[in-house]
Short mmCIF file of C-alpha atoms in Angstrom, two decimals:
data_model
loop_
_atom_site.label_atom_id
_atom_site.label_comp_id
_atom_site.label_asym_id
_atom_site.label_seq_id
_atom_site.Cartn_x
_atom_site.Cartn_y
_atom_site.Cartn_z
CA MET O 1 8.81 8.17 -19.57
CA GLY O 2 9.55 5.62 -22.30
CA ARG O 3 8.05 2.40 -23.62
CA ARG O 4 9.38 0.23 -20.78
CA PHE O 5 7.78 2.38 -18.10
CA GLY O 6 4.57 2.39 -20.14
CA TRP O 7 4.36 -1.38 -19.91
CA LEU O 8 5.12 -1.33 -16.19
CA TRP O 9 2.38 1.27 -15.65
CA ALA O 10 -0.06 -0.81 -17.73
CA ALA O 11 0.76 -3.87 -15.60
CA TYR O 12 0.19 -1.88 -12.40
CA SER O 13 -3.12 -0.54 -13.75
CA ALA O 14 -4.39 -4.02 -14.59
CA SER O 15 -3.65 -5.42 -11.13
CA ALA O 16 -5.01 -2.31 -9.37
CA ILE O 17 -8.32 -2.51 -11.21
CA GLY O 18 -8.62 -6.22 -10.48
CA THR O 19 -7.78 -5.73 -6.80
CA TYR O 20 -10.45 -3.09 -6.27
CA LEU O 21 -13.04 -4.96 -8.31
CA ALA O 22 -12.57 -7.73 -5.75
CA PHE O 23 -12.46 -5.33 -2.81
CA ASP O 24 -13.55 -7.29 0.33
CA ALA O 25 -14.61 -10.20 -1.93
CA PHE O 26 -13.53 -12.88 0.54
CA SER O 27 -15.73 -11.39 3.27
CA VAL O 28 -18.67 -11.33 0.84
CA ILE O 29 -18.06 -14.97 -0.10
CA ALA O 30 -17.72 -15.95 3.56
CA VAL O 31 -21.10 -14.38 4.37
CA LEU O 32 -23.09 -15.31 1.25
CA VAL O 33 -21.63 -18.73 0.45
CA LEU O 34 -20.24 -20.09 3.72
CA HIS O 35 -22.77 -18.31 5.98
CA ALA O 36 -19.96 -17.20 8.29
CA GLY O 37 -20.62 -15.09 11.35
CA PRO O 38 -18.95 -11.83 12.41
CA ALA O 39 -16.14 -13.59 14.30
CA GLU O 40 -15.24 -15.75 11.31
CA VAL O 41 -15.32 -12.78 8.93
CA ALA O 42 -13.07 -10.79 11.28
CA LEU O 43 -10.71 -13.78 11.54
CA LEU O 44 -10.52 -13.98 7.76
CA ALA O 45 -9.90 -10.24 7.37
CA ALA O 46 -7.12 -10.08 9.98
CA THR O 47 -5.41 -13.47 9.99
CA GLY O 48 -4.63 -13.80 6.28
CA PRO O 49 -2.69 -10.52 5.92
CA ALA O 50 -0.99 -10.95 9.31
CA VAL O 51 0.25 -14.47 8.62
CA GLY O 52 1.16 -13.45 5.07
CA ALA O 53 3.31 -10.63 6.46
CA VAL O 54 5.17 -13.10 8.70
CA ALA O 55 5.63 -15.49 5.77
CA ALA O 56 7.16 -12.65 3.72
CA VAL O 57 9.94 -11.92 6.26
CA PRO O 58 12.61 -14.16 4.63
CA LEU O 59 11.60 -13.11 1.12
CA GLY O 60 12.94 -9.53 1.35
CA PRO O 61 16.63 -10.51 1.65
CA TRP O 62 16.08 -13.25 -0.93
CA VAL O 63 14.60 -10.81 -3.45
CA GLU O 64 17.46 -8.34 -2.97
CA PHE O 65 19.91 -10.59 -4.79
CA ARG O 66 17.61 -11.79 -7.56
CA ARG O 67 16.62 -10.18 -10.84
CA LYS O 68 13.50 -8.23 -10.02
CA ARG O 69 11.37 -8.74 -13.15
CA PRO O 70 11.29 -12.56 -12.82
CA VAL O 71 10.39 -12.20 -9.13
CA MET O 72 7.55 -9.79 -9.98
CA MET O 73 6.18 -12.12 -12.66
CA ALA O 74 6.44 -15.10 -10.30
CA MET O 75 4.48 -13.26 -7.60
CA ASP O 76 1.80 -12.28 -10.12
CA LEU O 77 1.49 -15.89 -11.30
CA ALA O 78 1.39 -17.15 -7.71
CA ARG O 79 -1.54 -14.82 -6.96
CA PHE O 80 -3.23 -15.81 -10.22
CA ALA O 81 -2.99 -19.52 -9.40
CA ALA O 82 -4.01 -19.13 -5.74
CA LEU O 83 -7.07 -17.02 -6.54
CA LEU O 84 -8.25 -19.40 -9.28
CA THR O 85 -8.59 -22.18 -6.69
CA VAL O 86 -11.51 -20.27 -5.14
CA PRO O 87 -13.91 -20.37 -8.14
CA ALA O 88 -12.73 -23.92 -8.88
CA ALA O 89 -13.61 -25.10 -5.38
CA TYR O 90 -16.88 -23.15 -5.48
CA ALA O 91 -17.88 -24.83 -8.75
CA LEU O 92 -17.11 -28.25 -7.25
CA GLY O 93 -18.98 -27.50 -4.02
CA GLY O 94 -15.86 -27.80 -1.85
CA LEU O 95 -15.11 -24.21 -0.88
CA GLY O 96 -14.40 -23.68 2.82
CA LEU O 97 -13.16 -21.01 5.21
CA GLY O 98 -9.80 -22.75 5.56
CA GLN O 99 -9.14 -22.43 1.84
CA LEU O 100 -10.02 -18.74 1.89
CA LEU O 101 -7.58 -18.24 4.77
CA LEU O 102 -4.80 -20.08 2.93
CA VAL O 103 -5.36 -18.12 -0.28
CA SER O 104 -5.42 -14.88 1.71
CA VAL O 105 -2.03 -15.75 3.26
CA ILE O 106 -0.48 -16.56 -0.13
CA VAL O 107 -1.80 -13.37 -1.70
CA ALA O 108 -0.62 -11.21 1.21
CA ALA O 109 2.91 -12.66 1.15
CA ALA O 110 3.06 -12.29 -2.65
CA ASP O 111 1.82 -8.68 -2.39
CA ILE O 112 4.66 -7.73 -0.04
CA THR O 113 7.29 -9.52 -2.12
CA PHE O 114 6.02 -8.02 -5.37
CA ASN O 115 6.03 -4.49 -3.95
CA ALA O 116 9.59 -4.88 -2.66
CA ALA O 117 10.82 -6.15 -6.04
CA SER O 118 8.88 -3.53 -8.02
CA GLY O 119 10.32 -0.68 -5.95
CA ALA O 120 13.85 -1.86 -6.59
CA PHE O 121 13.10 -2.41 -10.28
CA LEU O 122 11.54 1.03 -10.77
CA LYS O 123 14.66 2.64 -9.34
CA THR O 124 16.72 1.04 -12.12
CA LEU O 125 14.15 1.88 -14.80
CA VAL O 126 13.32 5.54 -14.22
CA PRO O 127 15.80 8.45 -14.08
CA ALA O 128 16.09 10.04 -10.64
CA ASP O 129 14.48 13.29 -11.74
CA ARG O 130 11.36 11.41 -12.91
CA LEU O 131 10.76 9.23 -9.88
CA LEU O 132 8.12 11.62 -8.54
CA MET O 133 6.36 11.61 -11.92
CA ALA O 134 6.30 7.81 -11.92
CA ASN O 135 5.03 7.57 -8.35
CA SER O 136 2.37 10.22 -9.04
CA ARG O 137 1.09 8.20 -11.98
CA PHE O 138 0.87 5.07 -9.87
CA GLU O 139 -0.93 7.02 -7.14
CA SER O 140 -3.49 8.50 -9.54
CA THR O 141 -4.10 5.05 -11.04
CA ASN O 142 -4.63 3.60 -7.56
CA TRP O 143 -7.25 6.20 -6.60
CA THR O 144 -9.02 5.91 -9.97
CA ALA O 145 -9.28 2.15 -9.50
CA LEU O 146 -10.56 2.67 -5.95
CA VAL O 147 -13.30 5.02 -7.17
CA LEU O 148 -14.46 2.71 -9.96
CA GLY O 149 -13.63 -0.78 -8.70
CA PRO O 150 -15.89 -1.42 -5.67
CA PRO O 151 -19.14 -0.21 -7.34
CA LEU O 152 -18.40 -2.23 -10.47
CA GLY O 153 -17.43 -5.20 -8.34
CA GLY O 154 -20.70 -5.02 -6.43
CA ALA O 155 -22.62 -4.95 -9.70
CA ALA O 156 -20.62 -7.92 -11.00
CA ILE O 157 -21.42 -9.95 -7.88
CA GLY O 158 -25.10 -9.16 -8.32
CA LEU O 159 -25.08 -10.18 -11.99
CA PHE O 160 -22.65 -13.10 -12.09
CA GLY O 161 -22.41 -14.48 -8.56
CA PRO O 162 -20.16 -14.15 -5.50
CA VAL O 163 -16.92 -15.43 -7.05
CA ALA O 164 -17.06 -13.31 -10.23
CA THR O 165 -14.77 -10.61 -8.91
CA VAL O 166 -12.26 -13.19 -7.66
CA VAL O 167 -11.98 -14.51 -11.22
CA ALA O 168 -11.50 -10.96 -12.51
CA ASN O 169 -8.81 -10.31 -9.90
CA ALA O 170 -6.97 -13.51 -10.84
CA VAL O 171 -7.02 -12.55 -14.52
CA SER O 172 -5.72 -9.08 -13.65
CA PHE O 173 -2.59 -10.63 -12.13
CA LEU O 174 -2.05 -12.71 -15.27
CA LEU O 175 -2.31 -9.53 -17.35
CA SER O 176 0.12 -7.84 -14.98
CA ALA O 177 2.66 -10.65 -15.44
CA LEU O 178 2.34 -10.33 -19.22
CA GLY O 179 2.81 -6.56 -19.00
CA ILE O 180 5.94 -6.93 -16.87
CA ARG O 181 7.31 -9.45 -19.34
CA ALA O 182 6.70 -6.94 -22.14
CA VAL O 183 8.85 -4.36 -20.31
CA GLY O 184 11.85 -6.22 -21.72
CA GLY O 185 15.40 -5.00 -21.51
CA GLY O 186 18.37 -6.53 -19.79
CA GLU O 187 18.67 -6.73 -16.01
CA PRO O 188 22.02 -7.67 -14.47
CA ARG O 189 21.96 -10.14 -11.62
CA PRO O 190 22.73 -8.32 -8.34
CA GLU O 191 26.06 -9.36 -6.83
CA ARG O 192 26.18 -10.38 -3.21
CA THR O 193 29.32 -9.30 -1.40
CA GLY O 194 30.72 -11.09 1.63
CA VAL O 195 28.80 -14.17 2.79
CA GLN O 196 27.13 -15.84 -0.16
CA ARG O 197 24.37 -17.70 1.66
CA LEU O 198 21.35 -16.16 3.33
CA ARG O 199 21.84 -16.06 7.10
CA ALA O 200 19.31 -15.60 9.88
CA ALA O 201 20.83 -12.18 10.62
CA ASP O 202 20.07 -11.08 7.06
CA LEU O 203 16.35 -11.22 7.81
CA LEU O 204 16.71 -8.09 9.94
CA ASP O 205 18.76 -6.07 7.43
CA GLY O 206 15.78 -4.02 6.24
CA TRP O 207 14.77 -2.97 9.73
CA ARG O 208 18.41 -2.37 10.69
CA TYR O 209 18.90 0.05 7.82
CA ILE O 210 15.61 1.89 8.45
CA LEU O 211 16.31 2.38 12.15
CA THR O 212 19.87 3.64 11.60
CA SER O 213 18.94 6.06 8.81
CA GLU O 214 18.36 9.63 9.97
CA ALA O 215 16.26 10.30 6.88
CA LEU O 216 14.11 7.14 6.91
CA ARG O 217 13.54 6.60 10.62
CA PRO O 218 11.11 9.53 11.21
CA LEU O 219 9.25 8.77 7.97
CA PHE O 220 8.96 5.13 9.01
CA PHE O 221 7.48 5.78 12.45
CA ASN O 222 5.24 8.58 11.19
CA ASN O 223 3.88 6.43 8.38
CA LEU O 224 3.28 3.43 10.65
CA ALA O 225 1.40 5.50 13.21
CA VAL O 226 -0.65 7.63 10.80
CA ASN O 227 -1.73 4.80 8.51
CA ALA O 228 -2.68 2.55 11.42
CA LEU O 229 -4.57 5.25 13.34
CA ILE O 230 -6.52 6.26 10.23
CA MET O 231 -7.50 2.65 9.58
CA VAL O 232 -8.45 1.74 13.18
CA ALA O 233 -11.27 4.30 13.10
CA VAL O 234 -13.00 2.67 10.12
CA PRO O 235 -14.71 -0.27 11.92
CA PRO O 236 -16.04 1.88 14.82
CA LEU O 237 -17.25 4.46 12.30
CA ALA O 238 -19.08 1.74 10.36
CA VAL O 239 -20.74 0.55 13.57
CA LEU O 240 -21.72 4.12 14.47
CA MET O 241 -23.08 5.07 11.05
CA LEU O 242 -24.89 1.82 10.25
CA GLY O 243 -26.15 1.36 13.81
CA PRO O 244 -27.19 4.25 16.08
CA LEU O 245 -27.07 6.93 13.36
CA GLY O 246 -29.23 4.88 10.98
CA PHE O 247 -27.40 5.37 7.69
CA ALA O 248 -28.25 2.95 4.89
CA PRO O 249 -25.42 0.79 3.48
CA TRP O 250 -25.48 2.71 0.18
CA GLN O 251 -25.05 5.98 2.08
CA TYR O 252 -22.11 4.54 3.99
CA GLY O 253 -20.51 3.40 0.73
CA LEU O 254 -21.15 6.79 -0.88
CA ALA O 255 -19.50 8.57 2.06
CA PHE O 256 -16.21 6.83 1.24
CA ALA O 257 -16.43 6.43 -2.55
CA VAL O 258 -16.90 10.07 -3.55
CA PRO O 259 -13.97 11.42 -1.45
CA CYS O 260 -11.62 9.08 -3.30
CA LEU O 261 -11.72 11.62 -6.12
CA GLY O 262 -9.56 13.72 -3.79
CA GLY O 263 -6.81 11.12 -4.11
CA LEU O 264 -6.83 11.57 -7.87
CA LEU O 265 -6.68 15.35 -7.42
CA GLY O 266 -3.87 15.16 -4.87
CA SER O 267 -1.73 12.87 -6.97
CA ARG O 268 -1.99 15.29 -9.90
CA LEU O 269 -0.99 18.21 -7.66
CA ALA O 270 2.06 16.52 -6.13
CA ARG O 271 4.57 17.30 -8.88
CA PRO O 272 3.71 20.99 -9.41
CA LEU O 273 3.62 21.57 -5.66
CA VAL O 274 7.05 20.01 -5.18
CA ALA O 275 8.41 22.01 -8.12
CA ARG O 276 7.19 25.24 -6.52
CA TYR O 277 7.74 24.68 -2.79
CA GLY O 278 10.28 21.86 -2.57
CA GLN O 279 10.09 18.22 -1.55
CA ARG O 280 10.60 18.61 2.19
CA ARG O 281 8.05 21.38 2.65
CA ILE O 282 5.34 19.44 0.78
CA LEU O 283 6.26 16.25 2.63
CA ARG O 284 5.83 17.95 5.98
CA THR O 285 2.76 20.01 5.09
CA ALA O 286 0.76 17.26 3.36
CA GLY O 287 1.86 14.73 5.99
CA ALA O 288 0.69 17.00 8.79
CA LEU O 289 -2.63 17.90 7.16
CA ARG O 290 -3.65 14.28 6.57
CA ALA O 291 -3.36 13.72 10.33
CA VAL O 292 -5.49 16.74 11.28
CA TRP O 293 -8.77 15.81 9.56
CA PRO O 294 -9.82 12.46 11.16
CA LEU O 295 -10.69 13.93 14.57
CA GLY O 296 -13.75 15.49 12.90
CA LEU O 297 -15.27 12.01 12.42
CA ALA O 298 -15.95 11.84 16.17
CA PHE O 299 -18.61 14.55 15.70
CA VAL O 300 -20.63 12.84 12.96
CA GLY O 301 -24.37 13.04 13.45
CA PRO O 302 -27.45 11.61 11.74
CA GLY O 303 -28.96 12.67 8.41
CA VAL O 304 -27.56 14.70 5.56
CA PRO O 305 -25.34 16.94 7.75
CA GLY O 306 -23.63 13.88 9.20
CA LEU O 307 -23.15 12.33 5.77
CA LEU O 308 -21.66 15.56 4.42
CA LEU O 309 -19.33 15.83 7.43
CA VAL O 310 -17.92 12.35 6.77
CA MET O 311 -17.49 13.12 3.07
CA VAL O 312 -15.71 16.43 3.75
CA VAL O 313 -13.37 14.88 6.33
CA GLU O 314 -12.58 11.90 4.12
CA PHE O 315 -12.04 14.17 1.10
CA GLY O 316 -9.54 16.18 3.14
CA VAL O 317 -7.69 13.10 4.37
CA ILE O 318 -7.58 11.46 0.95
CA THR O 319 -6.55 14.61 -0.95
CA CYS O 320 -3.67 15.23 1.44
CA SER O 321 -2.70 11.56 1.21
CA GLY O 322 -2.81 11.79 -2.58
CA VAL O 323 -0.24 14.59 -2.43
CA TYR O 324 1.86 13.00 0.32
CA ASN O 325 2.10 9.39 -0.88
CA PRO O 326 4.06 9.85 -4.14
CA VAL O 327 6.37 12.42 -2.52
CA TYR O 328 7.01 10.13 0.43
CA ALA O 329 7.54 7.10 -1.86
CA THR O 330 10.06 9.09 -3.90
CA ARG O 331 11.87 10.34 -0.81
CA ARG O 332 12.09 6.81 0.59
CA LEU O 333 13.67 5.51 -2.62
CA GLU O 334 16.12 8.41 -2.81
CA CYS O 335 17.30 7.71 0.73
CA THR O 336 17.79 3.97 0.20
CA PRO O 337 20.94 2.54 -1.44
CA ASP O 338 20.26 0.44 -4.51
CA ASP O 339 21.49 -2.78 -2.91
CA ARG O 340 19.05 -2.42 0.03
CA VAL O 341 15.80 -1.33 -1.63
CA ALA O 342 14.05 -4.70 -1.64
CA ARG O 343 14.92 -5.48 1.98
CA THR O 344 13.95 -1.99 3.13
CA LEU O 345 10.60 -1.95 1.33
CA SER O 346 9.80 -5.48 2.48
CA ALA O 347 10.53 -4.64 6.13
CA TRP O 348 8.50 -1.43 5.81
CA SER O 349 5.47 -3.22 4.37
CA ILE O 350 5.60 -6.13 6.84
CA THR O 351 5.73 -3.79 9.82
CA GLY O 352 2.92 -1.65 8.44
CA LYS O 353 0.57 -4.58 7.92
CA ALA O 354 1.32 -6.10 11.31
CA THR O 355 0.93 -2.77 13.14
CA THR O 356 -2.38 -1.96 11.45
CA ALA O 357 -3.76 -5.45 12.15
CA ALA O 358 -2.76 -5.32 15.84
CA LEU O 359 -4.10 -1.82 16.44
CA THR O 360 -7.33 -2.56 14.58
CA ALA O 361 -7.98 -5.50 16.91
CA LEU O 362 -7.12 -3.33 19.93
CA TRP O 363 -9.43 -0.53 18.78
CA GLY O 364 -12.24 -3.02 18.28
CA LEU O 365 -11.91 -4.00 21.95
CA LEU O 366 -11.68 -0.34 22.96
CA ALA O 367 -14.82 0.52 20.99
CA SER O 368 -16.73 -2.29 22.67
CA LEU O 369 -15.74 -0.92 26.11
CA THR O 370 -16.04 2.83 25.57
CA GLY O 371 -18.32 3.13 22.53
CA PRO O 372 -17.41 3.78 18.88
CA ARG O 373 -17.41 7.56 19.14
CA ALA O 374 -14.85 7.58 21.95
CA ALA O 375 -12.62 5.16 20.04
CA ILE O 376 -12.77 7.38 16.93
CA ALA O 377 -11.95 10.46 19.00
CA LEU O 378 -8.95 8.80 20.67
CA ALA O 379 -7.54 7.80 17.27
CA GLY O 380 -7.95 11.39 16.08
CA VAL O 381 -6.18 12.83 19.13
CA LEU O 382 -3.29 10.36 18.81
CA LEU O 383 -2.94 11.29 15.15
CA LEU O 384 -2.18 14.86 16.21
CA ALA O 385 0.65 13.51 18.36
CA THR O 386 2.39 12.11 15.26
CA LEU O 387 3.10 15.57 13.81
CA PRO O 388 6.52 16.08 15.51
CA LEU O 389 7.90 12.98 13.78
CA LEU O 390 7.94 14.69 10.38
CA ARG O 391 9.89 17.65 11.76
CA LYS O 392 12.79 15.32 12.55
CA GLU O 393 13.26 14.33 8.92
CA THR O 394 16.72 15.41 7.73
CA ALA O 395 17.25 17.84 4.91
CA THR O 396 19.91 16.15 2.83
CA VAL O 397 20.03 12.76 1.18
CA ARG O 398 23.56 11.40 1.49
CA PRO O 399 23.94 8.52 -0.94
CA SER O 400 25.78 5.50 0.33
CA PRO O 401 28.72 4.20 -1.71
CA ALA O 402 26.53 1.17 -2.29
CA THR O 403 24.31 3.30 -4.51
CA VAL O 404 27.08 3.53 -7.12
CA PRO O 405 26.36 1.00 -9.87
CA PRO O 406 29.04 -1.61 -10.49
CA SER O 407 29.35 -0.59 -14.14
CA PRO O 408 29.14 2.85 -15.76
CA ALA O 409 27.36 1.39 -18.77
CA GLY O 410 23.69 2.19 -19.23
CA PRO O 411 21.39 4.51 -17.32
CA PRO O 412 21.90 4.91 -13.57
CA PRO O 413 19.75 2.76 -11.28
CA ASN O 414 17.30 5.31 -9.96
CA ARG O 415 14.28 3.77 -8.24
#
């Protein structure tokens, strides 16, 4: 894959490990340091990402016509600086919920902007026939960090205090910025045709392209629905397992940590499966299978059988997602012209975060009215209704003339 990709992968690995070391760190700080109640913790968990997604709306079109590496480094440094204010305020005795909310907004907006820029940059860095390999490596790194990060983060909080993992996360973004800088190489400044200034109409370009693309539109709606419906069942399941079913917190954590190994397995299987059966067949099969498993969570019971049921279901969901995610990410890049990647990925991410936040709040209300088991079952049934969306995905990628690079010199822009 080359030295430049190696540095990009190292940068991604550093930030992934830091992110999962600090998994749910703000909620822990809110409870242990600020003595916040459930409503305040829920507000912190939902408001920061939602407002951050709104703040990121104008950044997608802006990123499109900027060099991507400087944008990525700037977003890493913004997250580094924002996160460092938390331990600083804690040390000075001035940490408050408002600051945590503000930092959460900054980090969420920077996350979306970084991901949009990194997708566009990867397409210029990696040859088209190795995009799936690159995405599979990122996916396996993500699941490895998810398996290792939260337990190590919990231990770090116990040993060094509640803000220890926030410091580690901040440092990980600094290391990521240094890794991206080490990628090196020239990067031409994207040329903007037509109107030179950003207009209000440009803010909708990403959504406009997604909704008019026969290849992207079904993937978009399927991904929005499946991701949101999988996530909305997590809070009711936590209430059910930790409440009426009597599971200990360590058992609840174990039920979700061990199945993450399936993500590592799935990401390693993605390339050989695509080589043997083809991209579209794997995309449809893995995408369908990840939506079939969650209905089983509605039947969880107490004791060891219930714990094993959750682990089996989650292992199935995560393994199928591990196969699906890199294939879907590759397909999305292949179907997007080079001059629209940043806007498309930004619009995709913003919509996903907003949809998941809204449906999670709705499912919380539903669970309070009907009970957690009914809410979990409804999410599982609705997941089955998403299956026809993948069947509408078109067979052929028809590159737009905009995907042709302005100069024949150098390798083709592929991510």
